[in-house]
Amino acid sequence: MLIVQKYGGTSVANAERVFNVAKRVKSYYDEGNSVIVVVSAQGDTTDDLIEKAKEINDKPSKREMDVLLSTGEQISMSLLAMALEKLGAPVISLTGWQAGMLTNSNHGNARIKKIDSERILRELDQSKIVIVAGFQGINKYDDITTLGRGGSDTSAVALAAAVGADLCQIYTDVRGVFTTDPRIVPNASKLDDISFDEMVELASLGANVLHNRSVELAKKFNIELEVLSSLEYERGTIVKGVKQVEKMLVRGVARDNDVARITIKNLDDEPGAAFKLFSLLAKKNINVDIILQTLGSDGKQDISFTVPESSLESAVETLNDNLSEFGAEKILFDKNVSKVSIVGAGMASNPGVAAKMFEALYSANINILMISTSEIKISVLVEQSLAEAAVREIHDKFGLADL
Ligand code: ASP
Ligand code: MG
C-alpha cells in the first residue's frame, strides 16, 4: 500500500515523541508499505516564531513571514528523518519545494496549484521513507509560501491525491473527531465516521481537528481520511463520502471564538449597496460569514456581518476609508462574540432542529445575536463569555454525550 501519514505539532513536540512517531512510521514501512510522512512544526514552534518576528517588526512583509514560518516544519522533518536513521530505516526528508509543492503567491494563506511528485516517487522507488515538510510550498517566483495556520493537513491530503495514496492518516493528539470539543464537554463522544460535507462544516466552524481546506480537497478527490491519535493504538474517525455514514440528525457542535462582528450604521438603502461593500472586502481577501441586513427606513439601513478576528483591523480600515461611498455614518465592531454551530447532514429535512437548538439556548438564558443556516448547519452568534455554556446546553439537548 501507498500510505500518507501526517503528524501534527504535538505528535512531534519533543525527542521522545519524535521517536514514538518514527517507530510507528517504521512499523508501516516494515510491513511492506510505501510511506510518505508529512510533519508539522514541533509544539508551539509556529507561535514562537510569530513572536520572534514581532520583536523585530510588528508589520513584517508576508514574504519574509513565510520564510520564517517554514523553518518550523524543516526542523521536524529533519529530526524525524534522523530518528528513522537511528532505527535503521532508509529515509529522506524534503522541503515543500523539493517535494514539488507548487502554490499561488498568496503569502501566508497560499493555495496548492499543483504537485510535481516526481522526486517523491523516485525516492519511494528506492525504498525510502519520504518525509515532507507540511504547511509550505513554493510559488512561480521560487519564493517560499505557507498555506495558512493548520495547513499541514492540506499538504498531506494534496500529496495523497497527487500520488494516488491508498490511505491517508492524520495523526493528532486526540482520538478522532468528537461530537464537540472534549475540553468543553468531557463526555463528548468520538464519532466512528463522518461525511466529508459534515467534516468541512465542523472544521471551518472551529472544531480544530482538521484544516478545512484539507477536507474540501479530500472530498474533491474522494480520499478517505482517518483522524487518529499518535499516542495510542486505536481506531480513529473515518472521514469519507456519504454512503455508509451512520445517520444522525446532528453530528456535532462547534464553537469558534475567532469571530468579530462589524456593523455599518445608516448606509444607503439602494441597489448595489451590499455589492459595493462586500466586493471591497473580497478584494482584500477578507472572508465574510454571517450577514444580517436590517429593514430599510428613510432610505437607510444597517448591515452587520462577521469576519475572522485576524481580518478585523484590515476590514475596518478598508471600510472607514470608503464610508462616504456608501453614505454610511459609522462602523461599530465587537470582538467578544463567538459562533456556535450544529452540524449534521440529516438535519436538512427536519424543521424541528433549529427550534430545538434555540430552546437549548433559551433555557440557559443565552441571547442570540445573529443566526445563519445552510442545508447541514445552523450557526448562532453569541456573546463569547456564554459560548461554552451554549455548547454544553446544545450538546446535551441533542443527546450527543456518551454515544
Ligand atoms: N505549523 C503550522 C501551524 O502551526 C502548520 C500546521 O501545524 O499544520 O499552523
Ligand atoms: Mg492542526
mmCIF file of C-alpha atoms and ligand atoms in Angstrom:
data_model
loop_
_atom_site.group_PDB
_atom_site.id
_atom_site.type_symbol
_atom_site.label_atom_id
_atom_site.label_comp_id
_atom_site.label_asym_id
_atom_site.label_seq_id
_atom_site.Cartn_x
_atom_site.Cartn_y
_atom_site.Cartn_z
ATOM 1 C CA MET A 1 0.000 0.000 0.000
ATOM 2 C CA LEU A 2 0.971 3.567 -0.571
ATOM 3 C CA ILE A 3 0.312 5.441 2.640
ATOM 4 C CA VAL A 4 0.436 9.133 3.512
ATOM 5 C CA GLN A 5 0.648 9.874 7.225
ATOM 6 C CA LYS A 6 0.535 13.342 8.714
ATOM 7 C CA TYR A 7 1.760 14.072 12.219
ATOM 8 C CA GLY A 8 0.709 17.280 13.939
ATOM 9 C CA GLY A 9 2.797 19.514 16.166
ATOM 10 C CA THR A 10 2.011 17.797 19.467
ATOM 11 C CA SER A 11 2.844 14.411 17.953
ATOM 12 C CA VAL A 12 6.429 15.542 17.298
ATOM 13 C CA ALA A 13 6.744 18.011 20.184
ATOM 14 C CA ASN A 14 9.914 16.542 21.730
ATOM 15 C CA ALA A 15 12.576 13.880 21.187
ATOM 16 C CA GLU A 16 10.541 11.142 22.832
ATOM 17 C CA ARG A 17 7.510 11.907 20.674
ATOM 18 C CA VAL A 18 9.645 12.087 17.541
ATOM 19 C CA PHE A 19 10.936 8.584 18.281
ATOM 20 C CA ASN A 20 7.424 7.441 19.010
ATOM 21 C CA VAL A 21 6.380 8.644 15.559
ATOM 22 C CA ALA A 22 9.475 7.136 13.945
ATOM 23 C CA LYS A 23 8.600 3.741 15.390
ATOM 24 C CA ARG A 24 5.088 3.893 14.061
ATOM 25 C CA VAL A 25 6.251 5.000 10.633
ATOM 26 C CA LYS A 26 8.816 2.212 10.579
ATOM 27 C CA SER A 27 6.247 -0.392 11.542
ATOM 28 C CA TYR A 28 4.162 0.532 8.481
ATOM 29 C CA TYR A 29 7.277 0.531 6.318
ATOM 30 C CA ASP A 30 8.392 -2.844 7.650
ATOM 31 C CA GLU A 31 5.038 -4.333 6.657
ATOM 32 C CA GLY A 32 5.970 -3.610 3.056
ATOM 33 C CA ASN A 33 4.151 -0.317 2.540
ATOM 34 C CA SER A 34 5.477 2.774 0.798
ATOM 35 C CA VAL A 35 5.235 5.582 3.329
ATOM 36 C CA ILE A 36 5.175 9.344 2.847
ATOM 37 C CA VAL A 37 5.119 11.323 6.090
ATOM 38 C CA VAL A 38 4.045 14.949 6.346
ATOM 39 C CA VAL A 39 5.041 16.795 9.511
ATOM 40 C CA SER A 40 4.026 19.996 11.259
ATOM 41 C CA ALA A 41 6.283 22.194 13.337
ATOM 42 C CA GLN A 42 7.010 20.937 16.851
ATOM 43 C CA GLY A 43 4.636 22.037 19.610
ATOM 44 C CA ASP A 44 4.282 25.811 19.746
ATOM 45 C CA THR A 45 7.116 26.481 17.327
ATOM 46 C CA THR A 46 4.999 28.398 14.826
ATOM 47 C CA ASP A 47 3.555 30.650 17.539
ATOM 48 C CA ASP A 48 7.046 31.208 18.926
ATOM 49 C CA LEU A 49 8.329 32.182 15.500
ATOM 50 C CA ILE A 50 5.500 34.690 15.123
ATOM 51 C CA GLU A 51 6.519 36.172 18.479
ATOM 52 C CA LYS A 52 10.122 36.380 17.379
ATOM 53 C CA ALA A 53 9.090 38.264 14.271
ATOM 54 C CA LYS A 54 7.097 40.743 16.367
ATOM 55 C CA GLU A 55 10.168 41.522 18.456
ATOM 56 C CA ILE A 56 11.812 42.780 15.286
ATOM 57 C CA ASN A 57 8.999 44.285 13.237
ATOM 58 C CA ASP A 58 5.299 44.410 14.036
ATOM 59 C CA LYS A 59 4.391 44.573 10.356
ATOM 60 C CA PRO A 60 6.840 42.315 8.547
ATOM 61 C CA SER A 61 6.191 41.517 4.896
ATOM 62 C CA LYS A 62 4.230 38.350 4.294
ATOM 63 C CA ARG A 63 7.001 37.013 2.148
ATOM 64 C CA GLU A 64 9.550 37.169 4.962
ATOM 65 C CA MET A 65 6.997 35.756 7.423
ATOM 66 C CA ASP A 66 6.703 32.720 5.179
ATOM 67 C CA VAL A 67 10.463 32.325 5.052
ATOM 68 C CA LEU A 68 10.495 32.367 8.834
ATOM 69 C CA LEU A 69 7.489 30.146 9.499
ATOM 70 C CA SER A 70 8.557 27.496 7.028
ATOM 71 C CA THR A 71 11.586 26.772 9.215
ATOM 72 C CA GLY A 72 9.400 25.160 11.886
ATOM 73 C CA GLU A 73 8.447 22.259 9.655
ATOM 74 C CA GLN A 74 12.013 21.947 8.449
ATOM 75 C CA ILE A 75 13.137 21.250 12.000
ATOM 76 C CA SER A 76 10.549 18.499 12.439
ATOM 77 C CA MET A 77 11.256 16.804 9.142
ATOM 78 C CA SER A 78 14.969 16.539 9.715
ATOM 79 C CA LEU A 79 14.601 15.360 13.311
ATOM 80 C CA LEU A 80 12.130 12.683 12.283
ATOM 81 C CA ALA A 81 14.452 11.592 9.491
ATOM 82 C CA MET A 82 17.328 11.363 11.993
ATOM 83 C CA ALA A 83 15.179 9.277 14.324
ATOM 84 C CA LEU A 84 14.389 6.883 11.480
ATOM 85 C CA GLU A 85 18.063 6.723 10.535
ATOM 86 C CA LYS A 86 18.794 5.770 14.105
ATOM 87 C CA LEU A 87 16.197 2.999 13.873
ATOM 88 C CA GLY A 88 17.962 1.772 10.755
ATOM 89 C CA ALA A 89 15.323 2.715 8.201
ATOM 90 C CA PRO A 90 16.201 4.290 4.832
ATOM 91 C CA VAL A 91 14.744 7.773 4.840
ATOM 92 C CA ILE A 92 14.976 11.186 3.235
ATOM 93 C CA SER A 93 13.388 14.488 4.214
ATOM 94 C CA LEU A 94 12.226 17.037 1.637
ATOM 95 C CA THR A 95 11.151 20.656 1.986
ATOM 96 C CA GLY A 96 7.986 21.841 0.269
ATOM 97 C CA TRP A 97 9.823 22.901 -2.857
ATOM 98 C CA GLN A 98 11.929 19.747 -3.033
ATOM 99 C CA ALA A 99 8.679 17.818 -2.818
ATOM 100 C CA GLY A 100 7.239 19.797 -5.720
ATOM 101 C CA MET A 101 4.526 21.664 -3.809
ATOM 102 C CA LEU A 102 3.668 24.472 -6.203
ATOM 103 C CA THR A 103 1.367 27.146 -4.825
ATOM 104 C CA ASN A 104 -0.019 30.519 -5.797
ATOM 105 C CA SER A 105 1.598 33.660 -4.388
ATOM 106 C CA ASN A 106 -0.854 34.444 -1.629
ATOM 107 C CA HIS A 107 1.775 34.503 1.115
ATOM 108 C CA GLY A 108 0.508 33.353 4.486
ATOM 109 C CA ASN A 109 -2.508 31.621 3.000
ATOM 110 C CA ALA A 110 -1.316 30.139 -0.263
ATOM 111 C CA ARG A 111 -3.223 27.526 -2.234
ATOM 112 C CA ILE A 112 -1.615 24.464 -3.728
ATOM 113 C CA LYS A 113 -1.887 24.613 -7.502
ATOM 114 C CA LYS A 114 -0.025 21.514 -8.470
ATOM 115 C CA ILE A 115 2.241 18.895 -7.007
ATOM 116 C CA ASP A 116 5.136 17.763 -9.067
ATOM 117 C CA SER A 117 5.611 14.421 -7.328
ATOM 118 C CA GLU A 118 8.424 13.074 -9.451
ATOM 119 C CA ARG A 119 11.117 13.457 -6.798
ATOM 120 C CA ILE A 120 8.971 11.836 -4.118
ATOM 121 C CA LEU A 121 8.146 8.896 -6.372
ATOM 122 C CA ARG A 122 11.798 8.475 -7.244
ATOM 123 C CA GLU A 123 12.732 8.276 -3.567
ATOM 124 C CA LEU A 124 9.917 5.816 -2.886
ATOM 125 C CA ASP A 125 11.176 3.692 -5.772
ATOM 126 C CA GLN A 126 14.488 3.479 -3.981
ATOM 127 C CA SER A 127 12.583 2.082 -0.987
ATOM 128 C CA LYS A 128 12.982 5.185 1.112
ATOM 129 C CA ILE A 129 10.568 6.578 3.601
ATOM 130 C CA VAL A 130 9.898 10.131 2.429
ATOM 131 C CA ILE A 131 9.333 12.867 4.993
ATOM 132 C CA VAL A 132 7.830 16.075 3.649
ATOM 133 C CA ALA A 133 7.596 19.429 5.423
ATOM 134 C CA GLY A 134 3.926 20.328 5.740
ATOM 135 C CA PHE A 135 2.398 23.796 5.509
ATOM 136 C CA GLN A 136 4.834 25.076 2.892
ATOM 137 C CA GLY A 137 5.340 25.305 -0.821
ATOM 138 C CA ILE A 138 6.906 27.459 -3.452
ATOM 139 C CA ASN A 139 5.382 29.930 -5.899
ATOM 140 C CA LYS A 140 6.262 30.581 -9.521
ATOM 141 C CA TYR A 141 8.932 33.063 -8.484
ATOM 142 C CA ASP A 142 10.650 30.351 -6.402
ATOM 143 C CA ASP A 143 9.623 32.109 -3.211
ATOM 144 C CA ILE A 144 8.611 30.102 -0.148
ATOM 145 C CA THR A 145 4.924 30.229 0.692
ATOM 146 C CA THR A 146 2.856 28.859 3.567
ATOM 147 C CA LEU A 147 -0.667 27.516 3.433
ATOM 148 C CA GLY A 148 -2.255 29.186 6.450
ATOM 149 C CA ARG A 149 -2.367 28.047 10.070
ATOM 150 C CA GLY A 150 -3.037 24.349 10.366
ATOM 151 C CA GLY A 151 -2.105 23.913 6.712
ATOM 152 C CA SER A 152 -0.075 20.728 7.099
ATOM 153 C CA ASP A 153 -3.282 18.707 6.902
ATOM 154 C CA THR A 154 -3.849 20.208 3.494
ATOM 155 C CA SER A 155 -0.295 19.360 2.426
ATOM 156 C CA ALA A 156 -0.944 15.753 3.388
ATOM 157 C CA VAL A 157 -4.253 15.409 1.591
ATOM 158 C CA ALA A 158 -2.947 17.140 -1.518
ATOM 159 C CA LEU A 159 0.013 14.776 -1.563
ATOM 160 C CA ALA A 160 -2.235 11.774 -1.082
ATOM 161 C CA ALA A 161 -4.253 12.928 -4.089
ATOM 162 C CA ALA A 162 -1.176 13.626 -6.198
ATOM 163 C CA VAL A 163 0.434 10.230 -5.653
ATOM 164 C CA GLY A 164 -2.835 8.288 -5.552
ATOM 165 C CA ALA A 165 -2.335 7.038 -1.991
ATOM 166 C CA ASP A 166 -4.379 4.082 -0.755
ATOM 167 C CA LEU A 167 -4.623 5.503 2.744
ATOM 168 C CA CYS A 168 -4.283 8.954 4.281
ATOM 169 C CA GLN A 169 -3.942 9.084 8.042
ATOM 170 C CA ILE A 170 -3.958 12.309 10.018
ATOM 171 C CA TYR A 171 -2.322 11.724 13.390
ATOM 172 C CA THR A 172 -3.077 14.197 16.143
ATOM 173 C CA ASP A 173 -3.300 14.371 19.933
ATOM 174 C CA VAL A 174 -6.958 13.390 20.138
ATOM 175 C CA ARG A 175 -8.514 10.019 19.349
ATOM 176 C CA GLY A 176 -10.564 11.282 16.449
ATOM 177 C CA VAL A 177 -13.394 13.636 15.651
ATOM 178 C CA PHE A 178 -15.709 14.264 18.581
ATOM 179 C CA THR A 179 -19.297 15.451 18.832
ATOM 180 C CA THR A 180 -17.839 18.579 20.384
ATOM 181 C CA ASP A 181 -14.609 19.759 21.982
ATOM 182 C CA PRO A 182 -13.969 17.351 24.890
ATOM 183 C CA ARG A 183 -12.306 20.185 26.790
ATOM 184 C CA ILE A 184 -15.693 21.881 26.956
ATOM 185 C CA VAL A 185 -17.835 18.789 27.312
ATOM 186 C CA PRO A 186 -15.821 15.966 28.910
ATOM 187 C CA ASN A 187 -18.322 13.264 27.944
ATOM 188 C CA ALA A 188 -18.392 14.210 24.259
ATOM 189 C CA SER A 189 -18.437 11.137 22.033
ATOM 190 C CA LYS A 190 -15.945 10.036 19.430
ATOM 191 C CA LEU A 191 -17.550 9.535 16.029
ATOM 192 C CA ASP A 192 -16.682 6.349 14.123
ATOM 193 C CA ASP A 193 -17.218 8.098 10.855
ATOM 194 C CA ILE A 194 -18.357 11.388 9.435
ATOM 195 C CA SER A 195 -19.094 12.580 5.909
ATOM 196 C CA PHE A 196 -16.880 14.997 4.015
ATOM 197 C CA ASP A 197 -19.615 17.617 3.999
ATOM 198 C CA GLU A 198 -20.189 17.433 7.724
ATOM 199 C CA MET A 199 -16.466 17.499 8.383
ATOM 200 C CA VAL A 200 -15.966 20.532 6.134
ATOM 201 C CA GLU A 201 -18.515 22.366 8.222
ATOM 202 C CA LEU A 202 -17.140 21.191 11.562
ATOM 203 C CA ALA A 203 -13.598 22.020 10.503
ATOM 204 C CA SER A 204 -14.456 25.508 9.328
ATOM 205 C CA LEU A 205 -16.631 26.107 12.384
ATOM 206 C CA GLY A 206 -13.725 25.852 14.735
ATOM 207 C CA ALA A 207 -13.656 22.180 15.629
ATOM 208 C CA ASN A 208 -9.885 22.441 15.187
ATOM 209 C CA VAL A 209 -9.210 18.831 14.262
ATOM 210 C CA LEU A 210 -8.615 19.276 10.556
ATOM 211 C CA HIS A 211 -7.743 22.225 8.370
ATOM 212 C CA ASN A 212 -10.956 22.862 6.454
ATOM 213 C CA ARG A 213 -9.263 23.074 3.074
ATOM 214 C CA SER A 214 -7.827 19.618 3.651
ATOM 215 C CA VAL A 215 -11.333 18.233 3.948
ATOM 216 C CA GLU A 216 -12.514 20.098 0.858
ATOM 217 C CA LEU A 217 -9.624 18.567 -1.059
ATOM 218 C CA ALA A 218 -10.311 15.120 0.336
ATOM 219 C CA LYS A 219 -13.894 15.462 -0.831
ATOM 220 C CA LYS A 220 -12.898 16.677 -4.260
ATOM 221 C CA PHE A 221 -10.568 13.752 -4.851
ATOM 222 C CA ASN A 222 -12.591 11.309 -2.768
ATOM 223 C CA ILE A 223 -9.736 10.486 -0.439
ATOM 224 C CA GLU A 224 -10.849 8.727 2.687
ATOM 225 C CA LEU A 225 -9.107 10.132 5.754
ATOM 226 C CA GLU A 226 -8.527 8.597 9.128
ATOM 227 C CA VAL A 227 -8.095 11.001 12.036
ATOM 228 C CA LEU A 228 -6.422 9.273 14.970
ATOM 229 C CA SER A 229 -4.116 9.676 17.940
ATOM 230 C CA SER A 230 -0.366 9.251 17.606
ATOM 231 C CA LEU A 231 -0.177 8.423 21.289
ATOM 232 C CA GLU A 232 -2.423 5.372 21.216
ATOM 233 C CA TYR A 233 -3.081 2.356 19.067
ATOM 234 C CA GLU A 234 -6.772 2.649 18.461
ATOM 235 C CA ARG A 235 -9.067 3.233 15.511
ATOM 236 C CA GLY A 236 -9.853 6.861 14.879
ATOM 237 C CA THR A 237 -12.623 8.559 12.916
ATOM 238 C CA ILE A 238 -13.039 7.872 9.220
ATOM 239 C CA VAL A 239 -13.917 10.894 7.100
ATOM 240 C CA LYS A 240 -15.447 9.752 3.846
ATOM 241 C CA GLY A 241 -18.087 10.018 1.146
ATOM 242 C CA VAL A 242 -21.615 9.989 2.383
ATOM 243 C CA LYS A 243 -22.750 6.422 1.713
ATOM 244 C CA GLN A 244 -22.311 4.321 4.819
ATOM 245 C CA VAL A 245 -22.153 7.133 7.288
ATOM 246 C CA GLU A 246 -24.395 6.426 10.258
ATOM 247 C CA LYS A 247 -27.492 8.550 10.137
ATOM 248 C CA MET A 248 -27.717 11.005 12.945
ATOM 249 C CA LEU A 249 -29.603 14.247 12.823
ATOM 250 C CA VAL A 250 -26.914 16.317 14.472
ATOM 251 C CA ARG A 251 -23.343 15.049 14.440
ATOM 252 C CA GLY A 252 -21.522 17.762 16.274
ATOM 253 C CA VAL A 253 -21.493 21.122 17.997
ATOM 254 C CA ALA A 254 -18.683 23.528 17.180
ATOM 255 C CA ARG A 255 -17.559 26.775 18.683
ATOM 256 C CA ASP A 256 -15.480 29.414 17.007
ATOM 257 C CA ASN A 257 -14.035 32.270 19.047
ATOM 258 C CA ASP A 258 -12.144 33.686 16.110
ATOM 259 C CA VAL A 259 -15.062 35.846 15.088
ATOM 260 C CA ALA A 260 -15.663 39.573 15.182
ATOM 261 C CA ARG A 261 -18.845 41.379 14.304
ATOM 262 C CA ILE A 262 -18.848 44.558 12.271
ATOM 263 C CA THR A 263 -21.903 46.794 11.971
ATOM 264 C CA ILE A 264 -22.232 49.563 9.461
ATOM 265 C CA LYS A 265 -24.779 52.112 10.548
ATOM 266 C CA ASN A 266 -27.044 54.022 8.218
ATOM 267 C CA LEU A 267 -25.752 53.144 4.839
ATOM 268 C CA ASP A 268 -27.730 53.929 1.716
ATOM 269 C CA ASP A 269 -30.605 51.533 1.129
ATOM 270 C CA GLU A 270 -30.280 51.191 -2.635
ATOM 271 C CA PRO A 271 -29.420 48.546 -5.218
ATOM 272 C CA GLY A 272 -25.703 47.753 -5.225
ATOM 273 C CA ALA A 273 -25.023 48.769 -1.622
ATOM 274 C CA ALA A 274 -24.206 45.248 -0.483
ATOM 275 C CA PHE A 275 -22.274 44.585 -3.657
ATOM 276 C CA LYS A 276 -20.048 47.631 -3.178
ATOM 277 C CA LEU A 277 -19.459 46.844 0.441
ATOM 278 C CA PHE A 278 -18.598 43.189 0.132
ATOM 279 C CA SER A 279 -16.592 43.482 -3.054
ATOM 280 C CA LEU A 280 -14.292 45.884 -1.218
ATOM 281 C CA LEU A 281 -13.726 43.237 1.419
ATOM 282 C CA ALA A 282 -13.345 40.494 -1.164
ATOM 283 C CA LYS A 283 -10.591 42.495 -2.825
ATOM 284 C CA LYS A 284 -8.735 42.435 0.490
ATOM 285 C CA ASN A 285 -9.267 38.673 0.703
ATOM 286 C CA ILE A 286 -11.443 39.044 3.784
ATOM 287 C CA ASN A 287 -13.855 36.194 4.396
ATOM 288 C CA VAL A 288 -17.281 37.411 5.397
ATOM 289 C CA ASP A 289 -19.501 34.934 7.158
ATOM 290 C CA ILE A 290 -22.878 35.628 8.774
ATOM 291 C CA ILE A 291 -24.600 38.641 7.253
ATOM 292 C CA LEU A 292 -27.591 40.465 8.654
ATOM 293 C CA GLN A 293 -29.331 43.363 6.961
ATOM 294 C CA THR A 294 -31.987 45.400 8.717
ATOM 295 C CA LEU A 295 -35.172 46.622 7.119
ATOM 296 C CA GLY A 296 -34.503 49.937 5.459
ATOM 297 C CA SER A 297 -36.215 53.117 6.603
ATOM 298 C CA ASP A 298 -35.804 56.663 5.289
ATOM 299 C CA GLY A 299 -33.508 55.336 2.582
ATOM 300 C CA LYS A 300 -31.058 53.989 5.168
ATOM 301 C CA GLN A 301 -30.271 50.562 6.562
ATOM 302 C CA ASP A 302 -27.765 48.812 8.839
ATOM 303 C CA ILE A 303 -25.679 45.823 7.796
ATOM 304 C CA SER A 304 -23.892 43.576 10.266
ATOM 305 C CA PHE A 305 -21.578 40.745 9.387
ATOM 306 C CA THR A 306 -18.836 38.652 10.885
ATOM 307 C CA VAL A 307 -15.207 38.260 9.861
ATOM 308 C CA PRO A 308 -12.296 36.325 11.393
ATOM 309 C CA GLU A 309 -10.667 38.382 14.171
ATOM 310 C CA SER A 310 -7.426 38.441 12.260
ATOM 311 C CA SER A 311 -9.192 40.315 9.438
ATOM 312 C CA LEU A 312 -10.965 42.818 11.668
ATOM 313 C CA GLU A 313 -8.366 45.543 11.548
ATOM 314 C CA SER A 314 -7.991 45.403 7.805
ATOM 315 C CA ALA A 315 -11.778 45.257 7.294
ATOM 316 C CA VAL A 316 -12.469 48.267 9.499
ATOM 317 C CA GLU A 317 -9.671 50.227 7.891
ATOM 318 C CA THR A 318 -10.925 49.490 4.374
ATOM 319 C CA LEU A 319 -14.489 50.356 5.288
ATOM 320 C CA ASN A 320 -13.552 53.562 7.061
ATOM 321 C CA ASP A 321 -11.611 54.671 4.006
ATOM 322 C CA ASN A 322 -14.730 54.232 1.907
ATOM 323 C CA LEU A 323 -17.521 55.224 4.266
ATOM 324 C CA SER A 324 -18.721 58.124 2.145
ATOM 325 C CA GLU A 325 -19.120 55.845 -0.857
ATOM 326 C CA PHE A 326 -21.967 54.039 0.907
ATOM 327 C CA GLY A 327 -23.330 57.155 2.519
ATOM 328 C CA ALA A 328 -22.687 55.393 5.813
ATOM 329 C CA GLU A 329 -22.320 57.081 9.160
ATOM 330 C CA LYS A 330 -20.128 54.927 11.298
ATOM 331 C CA ILE A 331 -18.718 51.494 11.890
ATOM 332 C CA LEU A 332 -19.045 49.546 15.094
ATOM 333 C CA PHE A 333 -17.232 46.358 15.901
ATOM 334 C CA ASP A 334 -17.134 43.759 18.637
ATOM 335 C CA LYS A 335 -14.582 41.019 19.211
ATOM 336 C CA ASN A 336 -16.290 39.464 22.192
ATOM 337 C CA VAL A 337 -18.554 37.220 20.188
ATOM 338 C CA SER A 338 -18.414 33.530 19.299
ATOM 339 C CA LYS A 339 -20.115 31.408 16.765
ATOM 340 C CA VAL A 340 -21.756 28.223 17.989
ATOM 341 C CA SER A 341 -22.974 25.803 15.361
ATOM 342 C CA ILE A 342 -24.617 22.438 14.979
ATOM 343 C CA VAL A 343 -23.786 20.280 12.008
ATOM 344 C CA GLY A 344 -25.464 17.221 10.559
ATOM 345 C CA ALA A 345 -26.372 16.025 7.089
ATOM 346 C CA GLY A 346 -29.624 14.644 8.451
ATOM 347 C CA MET A 347 -31.000 17.990 9.583
ATOM 348 C CA ALA A 348 -31.876 19.353 6.139
ATOM 349 C CA SER A 349 -35.305 17.778 6.077
ATOM 350 C CA ASN A 350 -36.030 18.244 9.768
ATOM 351 C CA PRO A 351 -37.645 21.571 10.587
ATOM 352 C CA GLY A 352 -37.617 20.919 14.325
ATOM 353 C CA VAL A 353 -33.861 21.060 14.640
ATOM 354 C CA ALA A 354 -33.469 24.823 14.716
ATOM 355 C CA ALA A 355 -36.238 25.199 17.275
ATOM 356 C CA LYS A 356 -34.570 22.617 19.480
ATOM 357 C CA MET A 357 -31.262 24.443 19.312
ATOM 358 C CA PHE A 358 -32.884 27.769 20.162
ATOM 359 C CA GLU A 359 -34.789 26.161 23.010
ATOM 360 C CA ALA A 360 -31.500 24.929 24.491
ATOM 361 C CA LEU A 361 -30.156 28.476 24.355
ATOM 362 C CA TYR A 362 -33.335 29.916 25.798
ATOM 363 C CA SER A 363 -33.308 27.565 28.752
ATOM 364 C CA ALA A 364 -29.773 28.723 29.533
ATOM 365 C CA ASN A 365 -30.876 32.334 29.108
ATOM 366 C CA ILE A 366 -28.424 32.936 26.277
ATOM 367 C CA ASN A 367 -29.279 35.650 23.820
ATOM 368 C CA ILE A 368 -28.782 35.028 20.106
ATOM 369 C CA LEU A 369 -27.131 37.920 18.269
ATOM 370 C CA MET A 370 -27.228 36.561 14.736
ATOM 371 C CA ILE A 371 -28.382 33.371 13.030
ATOM 372 C CA SER A 372 -27.389 31.686 9.820
ATOM 373 C CA THR A 373 -28.417 28.360 8.350
ATOM 374 C CA SER A 374 -27.465 26.086 5.498
ATOM 375 C CA GLU A 375 -28.531 22.603 4.443
ATOM 376 C CA ILE A 376 -26.388 20.921 7.026
ATOM 377 C CA LYS A 377 -25.675 23.503 9.703
ATOM 378 C CA ILE A 378 -27.180 26.139 11.904
ATOM 379 C CA SER A 379 -24.948 28.798 13.416
ATOM 380 C CA VAL A 380 -25.693 31.382 16.036
ATOM 381 C CA LEU A 381 -23.577 34.252 17.204
ATOM 382 C CA VAL A 382 -23.497 34.683 20.989
ATOM 383 C CA GLU A 383 -21.503 36.657 23.496
ATOM 384 C CA GLN A 384 -18.113 34.998 23.822
ATOM 385 C CA SER A 385 -18.362 34.503 27.582
ATOM 386 C CA LEU A 386 -21.501 32.428 27.063
ATOM 387 C CA ALA A 387 -20.231 30.280 24.206
ATOM 388 C CA GLU A 388 -19.063 27.303 26.262
ATOM 389 C CA ALA A 389 -22.305 27.183 28.171
ATOM 390 C CA ALA A 390 -24.126 27.328 24.852
ATOM 391 C CA VAL A 391 -22.142 24.369 23.530
ATOM 392 C CA ARG A 392 -22.889 22.340 26.668
ATOM 393 C CA GLU A 393 -26.604 23.071 26.577
ATOM 394 C CA ILE A 394 -26.938 22.248 22.908
ATOM 395 C CA HIS A 395 -24.785 19.121 23.099
ATOM 396 C CA ASP A 396 -26.929 17.943 25.969
ATOM 397 C CA LYS A 397 -30.197 18.823 24.281
ATOM 398 C CA PHE A 398 -29.366 16.708 21.237
ATOM 399 C CA GLY A 399 -28.250 13.787 23.399
ATOM 400 C CA LEU A 400 -24.735 13.643 21.978
ATOM 401 C CA ALA A 401 -22.943 12.618 25.176
ATOM 402 C CA ASP A 402 -21.667 9.077 25.748
ATOM 403 C CA LEU A 403 -22.926 7.676 22.474
HETATM 404 N N1 ASP B 1 2.882 24.713 11.856
HETATM 405 C C1 ASP B 1 1.738 25.312 11.206
HETATM 406 C C2 ASP B 1 0.805 25.891 12.255
HETATM 407 O O1 ASP B 1 1.072 25.836 13.434
HETATM 408 C C3 ASP B 1 1.023 24.374 10.300
HETATM 409 C C4 ASP B 1 0.385 23.186 10.961
HETATM 410 O O2 ASP B 1 0.648 22.888 12.124
HETATM 411 O O3 ASP B 1 -0.379 22.492 10.300
HETATM 412 O O4 ASP B 1 -0.197 26.453 11.923
HETATM 413 MG MG MG B 2 -3.630 21.006 13.065
#
